[in-house]
mmCIF file of C-alpha atoms in Angstrom:
data_model
loop_
_atom_site.group_PDB
_atom_site.id
_atom_site.type_symbol
_atom_site.label_atom_id
_atom_site.label_comp_id
_atom_site.label_asym_id
_atom_site.label_seq_id
_atom_site.Cartn_x
_atom_site.Cartn_y
_atom_site.Cartn_z
ATOM 1 C CA MET A 1 0.305 -0.167 0.362
ATOM 2 C CA LEU A 2 2.059 3.495 -1.046
ATOM 3 C CA ASN A 3 0.996 5.732 2.045
ATOM 4 C CA VAL A 4 -0.979 9.356 0.248
ATOM 5 C CA VAL A 5 -1.861 12.889 1.831
ATOM 6 C CA ILE A 6 -4.246 15.366 0.150
ATOM 7 C CA ILE A 7 -3.669 18.950 0.539
ATOM 8 C CA GLY A 8 -6.014 21.193 -0.092
ATOM 9 C CA ALA A 9 -8.347 18.791 0.722
ATOM 10 C CA SER A 10 -11.147 20.732 2.096
ATOM 11 C CA GLY A 11 -12.493 22.205 -2.134
ATOM 12 C CA TYR A 12 -14.244 20.226 -4.381
ATOM 13 C CA ALA A 13 -11.324 18.669 -6.455
ATOM 14 C CA GLY A 14 -9.671 17.725 -2.710
ATOM 15 C CA ALA A 15 -13.229 15.731 -1.324
ATOM 16 C CA GLU A 16 -13.162 13.864 -4.782
ATOM 17 C CA LEU A 17 -9.932 12.142 -5.061
ATOM 18 C CA ALA A 18 -9.698 11.475 -0.808
ATOM 19 C CA LEU A 19 -13.109 9.131 -1.816
ATOM 20 C CA LEU A 20 -10.604 7.901 -4.727
ATOM 21 C CA VAL A 21 -7.770 7.718 -2.295
ATOM 22 C CA HIS A 22 -9.851 5.505 0.377
ATOM 23 C CA LYS A 23 -11.414 2.787 -2.457
ATOM 24 C CA HIS A 24 -8.634 2.396 -4.368
ATOM 25 C CA PRO A 25 -6.830 -1.252 -3.497
ATOM 26 C CA GLU A 26 -3.696 0.039 -3.132
ATOM 27 C CA LEU A 27 -3.540 3.617 -1.920
ATOM 28 C CA ASN A 28 -4.377 4.746 2.303
ATOM 29 C CA LEU A 29 -4.916 7.874 2.513
ATOM 30 C CA LYS A 30 -2.221 8.443 5.805
ATOM 31 C CA GLY A 31 -3.424 12.443 6.084
ATOM 32 C CA LEU A 32 -5.480 15.719 4.388
ATOM 33 C CA TYR A 33 -4.442 18.565 4.790
ATOM 34 C CA VAL A 34 -5.203 22.417 4.104
ATOM 35 C CA SER A 35 -3.435 25.620 4.914
ATOM 36 C CA ALA A 36 -2.599 27.018 8.028
ATOM 37 C CA GLY A 37 -5.306 29.966 8.433
ATOM 38 C CA SER A 38 -7.761 27.517 7.336
ATOM 39 C CA GLN A 39 -11.127 27.620 8.988
ATOM 40 C CA ASP A 40 -11.692 24.121 8.198
ATOM 41 C CA ALA A 41 -8.688 22.908 9.794
ATOM 42 C CA ASN A 42 -8.432 20.357 12.255
ATOM 43 C CA LYS A 43 -12.317 19.742 11.355
ATOM 44 C CA PRO A 44 -13.479 16.297 10.375
ATOM 45 C CA PHE A 45 -13.354 15.529 6.761
ATOM 46 C CA SER A 46 -17.115 14.044 6.961
ATOM 47 C CA ALA A 47 -18.373 17.622 8.384
ATOM 48 C CA LEU A 48 -16.394 19.443 5.394
ATOM 49 C CA HIS A 49 -18.021 16.990 3.032
ATOM 50 C CA PRO A 50 -21.112 14.888 4.803
ATOM 51 C CA GLN A 51 -21.248 12.647 1.690
ATOM 52 C CA CYS A 52 -17.655 10.509 2.902
ATOM 53 C CA LEU A 53 -20.093 9.621 6.325
ATOM 54 C CA GLY A 54 -18.027 6.902 7.342
ATOM 55 C CA LEU A 55 -15.759 6.333 4.816
ATOM 56 C CA VAL A 56 -13.776 9.484 5.858
ATOM 57 C CA ASP A 57 -13.262 10.866 9.080
ATOM 58 C CA LEU A 58 -9.958 12.288 9.180
ATOM 59 C CA PRO A 59 -8.738 15.305 10.250
ATOM 60 C CA VAL A 60 -8.173 18.080 8.266
ATOM 61 C CA LYS A 61 -4.869 19.423 9.309
ATOM 62 C CA PRO A 62 -3.408 22.211 9.491
ATOM 63 C CA LEU A 63 -0.338 22.191 7.210
ATOM 64 C CA ASP A 64 2.102 24.319 9.711
ATOM 65 C CA GLU A 65 5.663 23.342 10.554
ATOM 66 C CA ALA A 66 4.307 20.475 12.696
ATOM 67 C CA GLY A 67 1.873 19.466 9.496
ATOM 68 C CA MET A 68 4.471 19.903 6.617
ATOM 69 C CA LEU A 69 6.815 17.218 9.080
ATOM 70 C CA GLU A 70 3.845 15.195 9.177
ATOM 71 C CA ALA A 71 2.726 15.258 5.827
ATOM 72 C CA LYS A 72 6.915 13.828 4.414
ATOM 73 C CA THR A 73 7.341 11.288 7.048
ATOM 74 C CA GLY A 74 6.367 7.668 5.939
ATOM 75 C CA THR A 75 4.860 9.187 2.492
ATOM 76 C CA ASP A 76 4.934 7.773 -1.060
ATOM 77 C CA LEU A 77 3.152 10.384 -3.617
ATOM 78 C CA VAL A 78 1.080 14.090 -2.419
ATOM 79 C CA CYS A 79 -2.074 15.580 -4.283
ATOM 80 C CA LEU A 80 -1.721 19.236 -4.413
ATOM 81 C CA ALA A 81 -5.722 20.510 -4.387
ATOM 82 C CA THR A 82 -4.283 23.693 -3.984
ATOM 83 C CA ALA A 83 -4.256 26.951 -5.570
ATOM 84 C CA HIS A 84 -1.301 27.543 -8.379
ATOM 85 C CA GLU A 85 0.670 29.268 -6.894
ATOM 86 C CA VAL A 86 1.351 27.598 -3.335
ATOM 87 C CA SER A 87 1.357 24.714 -5.221
ATOM 88 C CA MET A 88 4.361 26.220 -6.741
ATOM 89 C CA ASN A 89 6.503 27.037 -3.663
ATOM 90 C CA LEU A 90 4.779 23.645 -2.415
ATOM 91 C CA ALA A 91 5.878 20.957 -4.792
ATOM 92 C CA PRO A 92 10.181 21.411 -4.703
ATOM 93 C CA GLN A 93 9.125 20.510 -0.973
ATOM 94 C CA PHE A 94 7.828 17.314 -1.652
ATOM 95 C CA LEU A 95 9.707 16.439 -5.050
ATOM 96 C CA ASP A 96 12.947 17.910 -2.868
ATOM 97 C CA ALA A 97 12.998 15.013 -0.026
ATOM 98 C CA GLY A 98 12.520 12.322 -3.531
ATOM 99 C CA ILE A 99 8.060 12.058 -2.688
ATOM 100 C CA PRO A 100 5.905 12.029 -5.882
ATOM 101 C CA VAL A 101 4.092 15.306 -6.786
ATOM 102 C CA PHE A 102 0.971 15.484 -8.486
ATOM 103 C CA ASP A 103 -0.946 18.902 -9.107
ATOM 104 C CA LEU A 104 -3.989 19.530 -9.758
ATOM 105 C CA SER A 105 -3.178 22.966 -10.501
ATOM 106 C CA GLY A 106 -1.835 25.303 -13.380
ATOM 107 C CA ALA A 107 0.964 25.532 -11.690
ATOM 108 C CA PHE A 108 3.486 23.632 -13.523
ATOM 109 C CA ARG A 109 1.223 23.167 -16.738
ATOM 110 C CA VAL A 110 2.533 25.001 -19.848
ATOM 111 C CA GLN A 111 6.537 25.536 -20.178
ATOM 112 C CA GLN A 112 6.760 29.277 -22.156
ATOM 113 C CA ASP A 113 8.449 32.278 -21.278
ATOM 114 C CA GLY A 114 6.235 34.966 -19.736
ATOM 115 C CA PHE A 115 2.950 32.438 -19.311
ATOM 116 C CA TYR A 116 2.187 32.551 -15.940
ATOM 117 C CA ASP A 117 3.080 36.559 -15.507
ATOM 118 C CA LYS A 118 0.629 37.381 -18.521
ATOM 119 C CA TYR A 119 -2.048 34.746 -17.487
ATOM 120 C CA TYR A 120 -1.249 33.548 -14.062
ATOM 121 C CA GLY A 121 -0.785 36.693 -12.354
ATOM 122 C CA PHE A 122 2.511 35.739 -10.714
ATOM 123 C CA THR A 123 6.466 35.196 -11.676
ATOM 124 C CA HIS A 124 7.962 31.273 -11.984
ATOM 125 C CA ASP A 125 10.196 30.300 -9.482
ATOM 126 C CA GLN A 126 10.611 27.345 -8.930
ATOM 127 C CA PRO A 127 12.076 27.053 -13.303
ATOM 128 C CA GLU A 128 13.470 23.732 -13.209
ATOM 129 C CA TRP A 129 11.364 22.138 -11.799
ATOM 130 C CA LEU A 130 9.038 23.541 -14.625
ATOM 131 C CA SER A 131 10.783 21.898 -17.072
ATOM 132 C CA LYS A 132 10.590 18.857 -15.633
ATOM 133 C CA ALA A 133 7.409 17.883 -15.847
ATOM 134 C CA VAL A 134 4.996 16.513 -17.874
ATOM 135 C CA TYR A 135 1.921 17.833 -18.615
ATOM 136 C CA GLY A 136 -1.079 15.336 -16.673
ATOM 137 C CA LEU A 137 -3.421 14.057 -19.504
ATOM 138 C CA ALA A 138 -3.154 11.067 -19.001
ATOM 139 C CA GLU A 139 -4.512 9.107 -22.715
ATOM 140 C CA TRP A 140 -1.655 11.281 -24.240
ATOM 141 C CA ASN A 141 1.457 10.909 -22.296
ATOM 142 C CA ALA A 142 1.406 7.878 -20.402
ATOM 143 C CA GLU A 143 4.980 7.445 -21.211
ATOM 144 C CA GLN A 144 6.107 10.430 -19.825
ATOM 145 C CA ILE A 145 4.237 9.540 -16.627
ATOM 146 C CA LYS A 146 5.626 6.279 -15.891
ATOM 147 C CA LYS A 147 8.672 8.248 -15.347
ATOM 148 C CA THR A 148 7.661 12.152 -13.714
ATOM 149 C CA ASP A 149 8.000 12.148 -10.626
ATOM 150 C CA LEU A 150 5.988 15.357 -11.051
ATOM 151 C CA VAL A 151 2.338 15.590 -12.879
ATOM 152 C CA ALA A 152 1.307 18.842 -13.509
ATOM 153 C CA VAL A 153 -2.672 17.302 -14.476
ATOM 154 C CA ALA A 154 -4.763 19.025 -17.183
ATOM 155 C CA GLY A 155 -6.826 21.705 -16.680
ATOM 156 C CA CYS A 156 -10.270 20.179 -16.968
ATOM 157 C CA TYR A 157 -11.478 22.617 -20.404
ATOM 158 C CA PRO A 158 -7.991 21.360 -22.020
ATOM 159 C CA THR A 159 -8.549 17.896 -21.246
ATOM 160 C CA ALA A 160 -12.798 17.931 -22.902
ATOM 161 C CA SER A 161 -10.912 19.916 -25.460
ATOM 162 C CA LEU A 162 -7.703 17.717 -26.227
ATOM 163 C CA LEU A 163 -9.165 15.017 -25.545
ATOM 164 C CA ALA A 164 -11.133 15.692 -29.243
ATOM 165 C CA LEU A 165 -8.806 17.674 -30.843
ATOM 166 C CA LYS A 166 -5.069 15.558 -30.698
ATOM 167 C CA PRO A 167 -6.249 12.664 -32.516
ATOM 168 C CA LEU A 168 -7.206 15.074 -35.753
ATOM 169 C CA MET A 169 -4.233 17.652 -35.371
ATOM 170 C CA GLU A 170 -2.360 14.888 -34.392
ATOM 171 C CA ALA A 171 -3.276 12.492 -38.350
ATOM 172 C CA GLY A 172 -2.990 15.712 -39.772
ATOM 173 C CA LEU A 173 -6.878 16.427 -40.881
ATOM 174 C CA ILE A 174 -7.379 20.312 -39.608
ATOM 175 C CA LYS A 175 -6.484 22.920 -42.305
ATOM 176 C CA ALA A 176 -3.604 24.521 -41.829
ATOM 177 C CA ASP A 177 -4.077 28.032 -41.212
ATOM 178 C CA THR A 178 -7.722 27.454 -39.416
ATOM 179 C CA THR A 179 -8.787 28.015 -35.890
ATOM 180 C CA PRO A 180 -10.582 25.440 -34.599
ATOM 181 C CA ILE A 181 -13.790 26.999 -32.356
ATOM 182 C CA ILE A 182 -14.177 25.968 -29.238
ATOM 183 C CA ASN A 183 -17.550 27.167 -27.257
ATOM 184 C CA ALA A 184 -17.554 25.077 -23.969
ATOM 185 C CA VAL A 185 -19.795 24.900 -21.037
ATOM 186 C CA SER A 186 -19.088 24.193 -17.316
ATOM 187 C CA GLY A 187 -20.834 24.012 -13.721
ATOM 188 C CA VAL A 188 -20.472 26.089 -11.377
ATOM 189 C CA SER A 189 -18.785 23.598 -9.212
ATOM 190 C CA GLY A 190 -15.353 25.014 -10.998
ATOM 191 C CA ALA A 191 -15.291 28.793 -10.163
ATOM 192 C CA GLY A 192 -14.243 26.727 -6.251
ATOM 193 C CA ARG A 193 -15.877 26.143 -3.156
ATOM 194 C CA LYS A 194 -15.227 30.240 -2.044
ATOM 195 C CA ALA A 195 -18.017 31.162 -1.945
ATOM 196 C CA ALA A 196 -18.697 33.851 -4.675
ATOM 197 C CA ILE A 197 -21.912 36.693 -6.008
ATOM 198 C CA GLY A 198 -20.637 35.963 -9.061
ATOM 199 C CA THR A 199 -20.462 32.220 -8.756
ATOM 200 C CA SER A 200 -23.435 31.864 -6.873
ATOM 201 C CA PHE A 201 -26.185 29.137 -8.208
ATOM 202 C CA CYS A 202 -29.190 31.660 -8.206
ATOM 203 C CA GLU A 203 -27.000 34.066 -8.760
ATOM 204 C CA ILE A 204 -25.739 32.346 -12.770
ATOM 205 C CA SER A 205 -27.803 31.560 -15.236
ATOM 206 C CA LEU A 206 -25.757 31.195 -18.492
ATOM 207 C CA ASN A 207 -22.735 33.159 -18.810
ATOM 208 C CA PRO A 208 -19.490 33.662 -20.611
ATOM 209 C CA TYR A 209 -17.339 34.892 -19.636
ATOM 210 C CA GLY A 210 -13.358 35.530 -19.611
ATOM 211 C CA VAL A 211 -13.414 36.413 -23.392
ATOM 212 C CA PHE A 212 -10.063 36.113 -24.851
ATOM 213 C CA ASN A 213 -7.929 35.971 -21.696
ATOM 214 C CA HIS A 214 -9.055 32.788 -20.023
ATOM 215 C CA ARG A 215 -5.910 31.192 -19.192
ATOM 216 C CA HIS A 216 -6.687 27.346 -20.567
ATOM 217 C CA GLN A 217 -6.414 28.845 -24.000
ATOM 218 C CA PRO A 218 -2.993 28.699 -23.727
ATOM 219 C CA GLU A 219 -2.419 25.758 -21.908
ATOM 220 C CA ILE A 220 -5.133 23.723 -24.961
ATOM 221 C CA SER A 221 -2.846 25.730 -27.515
ATOM 222 C CA TYR A 222 0.736 24.688 -25.952
ATOM 223 C CA HIS A 223 -0.319 21.073 -26.454
ATOM 224 C CA LEU A 224 -2.514 21.521 -28.904
ATOM 225 C CA GLY A 225 0.442 22.610 -31.102
ATOM 226 C CA GLY A 226 -1.676 24.814 -32.799
ATOM 227 C CA LYS A 227 -3.623 28.692 -32.385
ATOM 228 C CA VAL A 228 -8.214 27.947 -30.620
ATOM 229 C CA VAL A 229 -10.179 29.502 -30.259
ATOM 230 C CA PHE A 230 -11.525 29.035 -26.746
ATOM 231 C CA GLN A 231 -15.136 30.316 -25.171
ATOM 232 C CA PRO A 232 -16.023 29.480 -21.596
ATOM 233 C CA HIS A 233 -19.352 29.339 -20.150
ATOM 234 C CA LEU A 234 -20.906 29.273 -16.905
ATOM 235 C CA GLY A 235 -23.778 27.368 -16.492
ATOM 236 C CA ASN A 236 -26.599 26.570 -13.909
ATOM 237 C CA PHE A 237 -25.738 22.588 -13.249
ATOM 238 C CA VAL A 238 -23.397 21.829 -10.392
ATOM 239 C CA ARG A 239 -20.519 19.807 -12.452
ATOM 240 C CA GLY A 240 -19.740 18.452 -15.493
ATOM 241 C CA ILE A 241 -18.553 20.042 -19.233
ATOM 242 C CA LEU A 242 -19.285 20.303 -22.128
ATOM 243 C CA ALA A 243 -17.196 21.477 -25.237
ATOM 244 C CA THR A 244 -18.352 21.101 -28.317
ATOM 245 C CA ILE A 245 -15.727 22.593 -30.853
ATOM 246 C CA TYR A 246 -15.568 23.246 -34.503
ATOM 247 C CA VAL A 247 -13.157 22.115 -36.855
ATOM 248 C CA GLN A 248 -12.467 23.094 -40.627
ATOM 249 C CA LEU A 249 -11.092 20.271 -42.410
ATOM 250 C CA ALA A 250 -7.772 20.014 -44.704
ATOM 251 C CA ASP A 251 -9.896 19.482 -48.555
ATOM 252 C CA GLY A 252 -10.674 16.322 -49.582
ATOM 253 C CA VAL A 253 -10.908 14.184 -45.128
ATOM 254 C CA THR A 254 -13.060 12.291 -45.658
ATOM 255 C CA ALA A 255 -15.276 11.071 -42.321
ATOM 256 C CA GLU A 256 -13.492 7.076 -42.714
ATOM 257 C CA GLN A 257 -10.169 9.107 -41.713
ATOM 258 C CA ILE A 258 -11.804 11.067 -38.745
ATOM 259 C CA ASP A 259 -13.375 7.704 -37.773
ATOM 260 C CA ALA A 260 -9.873 6.139 -37.506
ATOM 261 C CA ALA A 261 -8.059 8.255 -36.294
ATOM 262 C CA TYR A 262 -10.109 8.246 -33.095
ATOM 263 C CA GLN A 263 -9.995 5.145 -32.915
ATOM 264 C CA GLN A 264 -6.465 4.189 -33.477
ATOM 265 C CA ALA A 265 -5.825 6.901 -30.137
ATOM 266 C CA TYR A 266 -8.909 5.442 -28.228
ATOM 267 C CA SER A 267 -10.149 1.554 -29.001
ATOM 268 C CA HIS A 268 -8.013 0.941 -25.844
ATOM 269 C CA SER A 269 -8.673 3.835 -23.460
ATOM 270 C CA PRO A 270 -11.761 2.428 -21.934
ATOM 271 C CA ILE A 271 -11.466 6.239 -20.092
ATOM 272 C CA VAL A 272 -12.656 7.174 -23.015
ATOM 273 C CA ARG A 273 -16.109 6.796 -25.139
ATOM 274 C CA LEU A 274 -16.312 6.818 -28.373
ATOM 275 C CA SER A 275 -20.501 7.353 -28.105
ATOM 276 C CA LYS A 276 -23.003 6.585 -31.162
ATOM 277 C CA GLN A 277 -25.003 10.240 -30.012
ATOM 278 C CA TRP A 278 -24.062 13.152 -29.213
ATOM 279 C CA PRO A 279 -22.986 13.986 -25.272
ATOM 280 C CA SER A 280 -23.740 15.451 -21.873
ATOM 281 C CA ILE A 281 -23.879 15.955 -19.017
ATOM 282 C CA ARG A 282 -26.498 13.316 -17.473
ATOM 283 C CA SER A 283 -23.914 10.622 -19.365
ATOM 284 C CA VAL A 284 -20.805 11.867 -17.806
ATOM 285 C CA ALA A 285 -21.572 13.749 -14.528
ATOM 286 C CA GLY A 286 -20.166 11.505 -11.356
ATOM 287 C CA THR A 287 -18.326 9.288 -13.799
ATOM 288 C CA PRO A 288 -14.355 9.337 -14.986
ATOM 289 C CA PHE A 289 -15.402 9.195 -18.318
ATOM 290 C CA CYS A 290 -14.971 11.436 -21.593
ATOM 291 C CA ASP A 291 -18.174 11.308 -24.456
ATOM 292 C CA LEU A 292 -16.548 11.650 -27.185
ATOM 293 C CA HIS A 293 -19.337 12.106 -30.894
ATOM 294 C CA TRP A 294 -19.476 13.618 -34.012
ATOM 295 C CA GLN A 295 -20.667 14.862 -37.358
ATOM 296 C CA MET A 296 -18.853 16.309 -40.266
ATOM 297 C CA GLN A 297 -20.533 17.910 -43.761
ATOM 298 C CA ASP A 298 -18.976 20.295 -46.590
ATOM 299 C CA GLY A 299 -15.044 20.074 -45.178
ATOM 300 C CA LEU A 300 -17.091 21.253 -41.073
ATOM 301 C CA LEU A 301 -15.919 18.917 -38.253
ATOM 302 C CA ILE A 302 -17.990 19.607 -34.755
ATOM 303 C CA VAL A 303 -16.764 16.710 -31.718
ATOM 304 C CA GLY A 304 -18.940 16.903 -28.769
ATOM 305 C CA SER A 305 -16.747 16.352 -25.479
ATOM 306 C CA ALA A 306 -18.500 15.738 -22.346
ATOM 307 C CA ILE A 307 -16.568 15.887 -18.982
ATOM 308 C CA ASP A 308 -17.098 15.322 -15.397
ATOM 309 C CA ASN A 309 -14.782 18.592 -14.348
ATOM 310 C CA LEU A 310 -14.121 17.030 -10.578
ATOM 311 C CA LEU A 311 -13.789 14.268 -11.838
ATOM 312 C CA LYS A 312 -11.578 13.627 -15.410
ATOM 313 C CA GLY A 313 -11.359 17.233 -15.431
ATOM 314 C CA ALA A 314 -9.057 16.878 -11.820
ATOM 315 C CA SER A 315 -9.078 14.411 -9.265
ATOM 316 C CA SER A 316 -9.585 10.642 -11.712
ATOM 317 C CA GLN A 317 -7.203 12.300 -14.155
ATOM 318 C CA ALA A 318 -4.848 12.594 -11.420
ATOM 319 C CA LEU A 319 -5.408 8.952 -10.330
ATOM 320 C CA GLN A 320 -4.813 7.873 -14.152
ATOM 321 C CA CYS A 321 -1.323 9.590 -13.889
ATOM 322 C CA ILE A 322 -0.865 7.687 -9.578
ATOM 323 C CA ASN A 323 -2.081 4.389 -11.279
ATOM 324 C CA LEU A 324 0.638 4.964 -14.991
ATOM 325 C CA ARG A 325 3.975 6.351 -12.669
ATOM 326 C CA PHE A 326 3.048 4.240 -10.102
ATOM 327 C CA GLY A 327 2.244 0.235 -12.183
ATOM 328 C CA PHE A 328 -0.650 -0.035 -12.234
ATOM 329 C CA ALA A 329 -3.919 -0.650 -14.479
ATOM 330 C CA PRO A 330 -4.432 2.889 -14.892
ATOM 331 C CA THR A 331 -8.282 2.827 -14.800
ATOM 332 C CA LEU A 332 -7.828 0.500 -11.181
ATOM 333 C CA GLY A 333 -10.205 1.898 -8.047
ATOM 334 C CA LEU A 334 -12.030 3.450 -10.866
ATOM 335 C CA MET A 335 -14.218 1.586 -13.035
#
């Protein structure tokens, strides 16, 4: 059994990850932590997340000096469900102690000069670890994940978008000098657990945000290897992401070529389901799956991609990466 510590356990993604680790036959949930000043410190985890009562009743401990020492002792891997800048500062402390880190924040996802200054509002001061990080898009980077101690788990919108677009890009089916358009909607849980009027469930109907400047746009472009237009929306539902993606196809591309590209990419990936109908939030909420469906007409391809933002967009993808890194079956604890 591998001992697992989760830092940032009071949030939605941290809670999902704690349950997944608890149920995993090869993992032991050793400790749950939050920042030293958090109002959730020293409370039972199940008091914060009542669905975990009788399953995960560990106390959520403050990550003060004593907590950090305890978190490092006898620990085999650490998951960070913390804010980006917090992850940037915490990850090296565990890595330097020889403890692999699986970071659910954006702190190590993009290795591009000026990226963090422009899109995250801070200067990245861990360039050595940033250069060593492997992007945790499990279906596409499995071999690299097996060999690294720092996995930057892919973002939720990028996961839905890249799983749909990468087979087309790899097969050369996207028309040169065109820009795929990603229109995506996320549930309110994507905004986190902290209360704010702009993400209050009663205040939300359906609205776009982050127009032309959402940080996931450059993340998608960087890992796709081509520019995209990305427009997120906030929907009045709790969890899930639905992305509808518009692609100009290269001249002469056939439906058979598109189908072959997706089959080649995902025929051995049970987490990605090639559906015969348009995906929906209902089909994936509460599951680790990504559902994909496509249709083409007159050189235009429309792809639908649906995931649970808290699972395939965060915690279950982190667990896929843990499975890969430690030699377990990729779907262990998920299916």
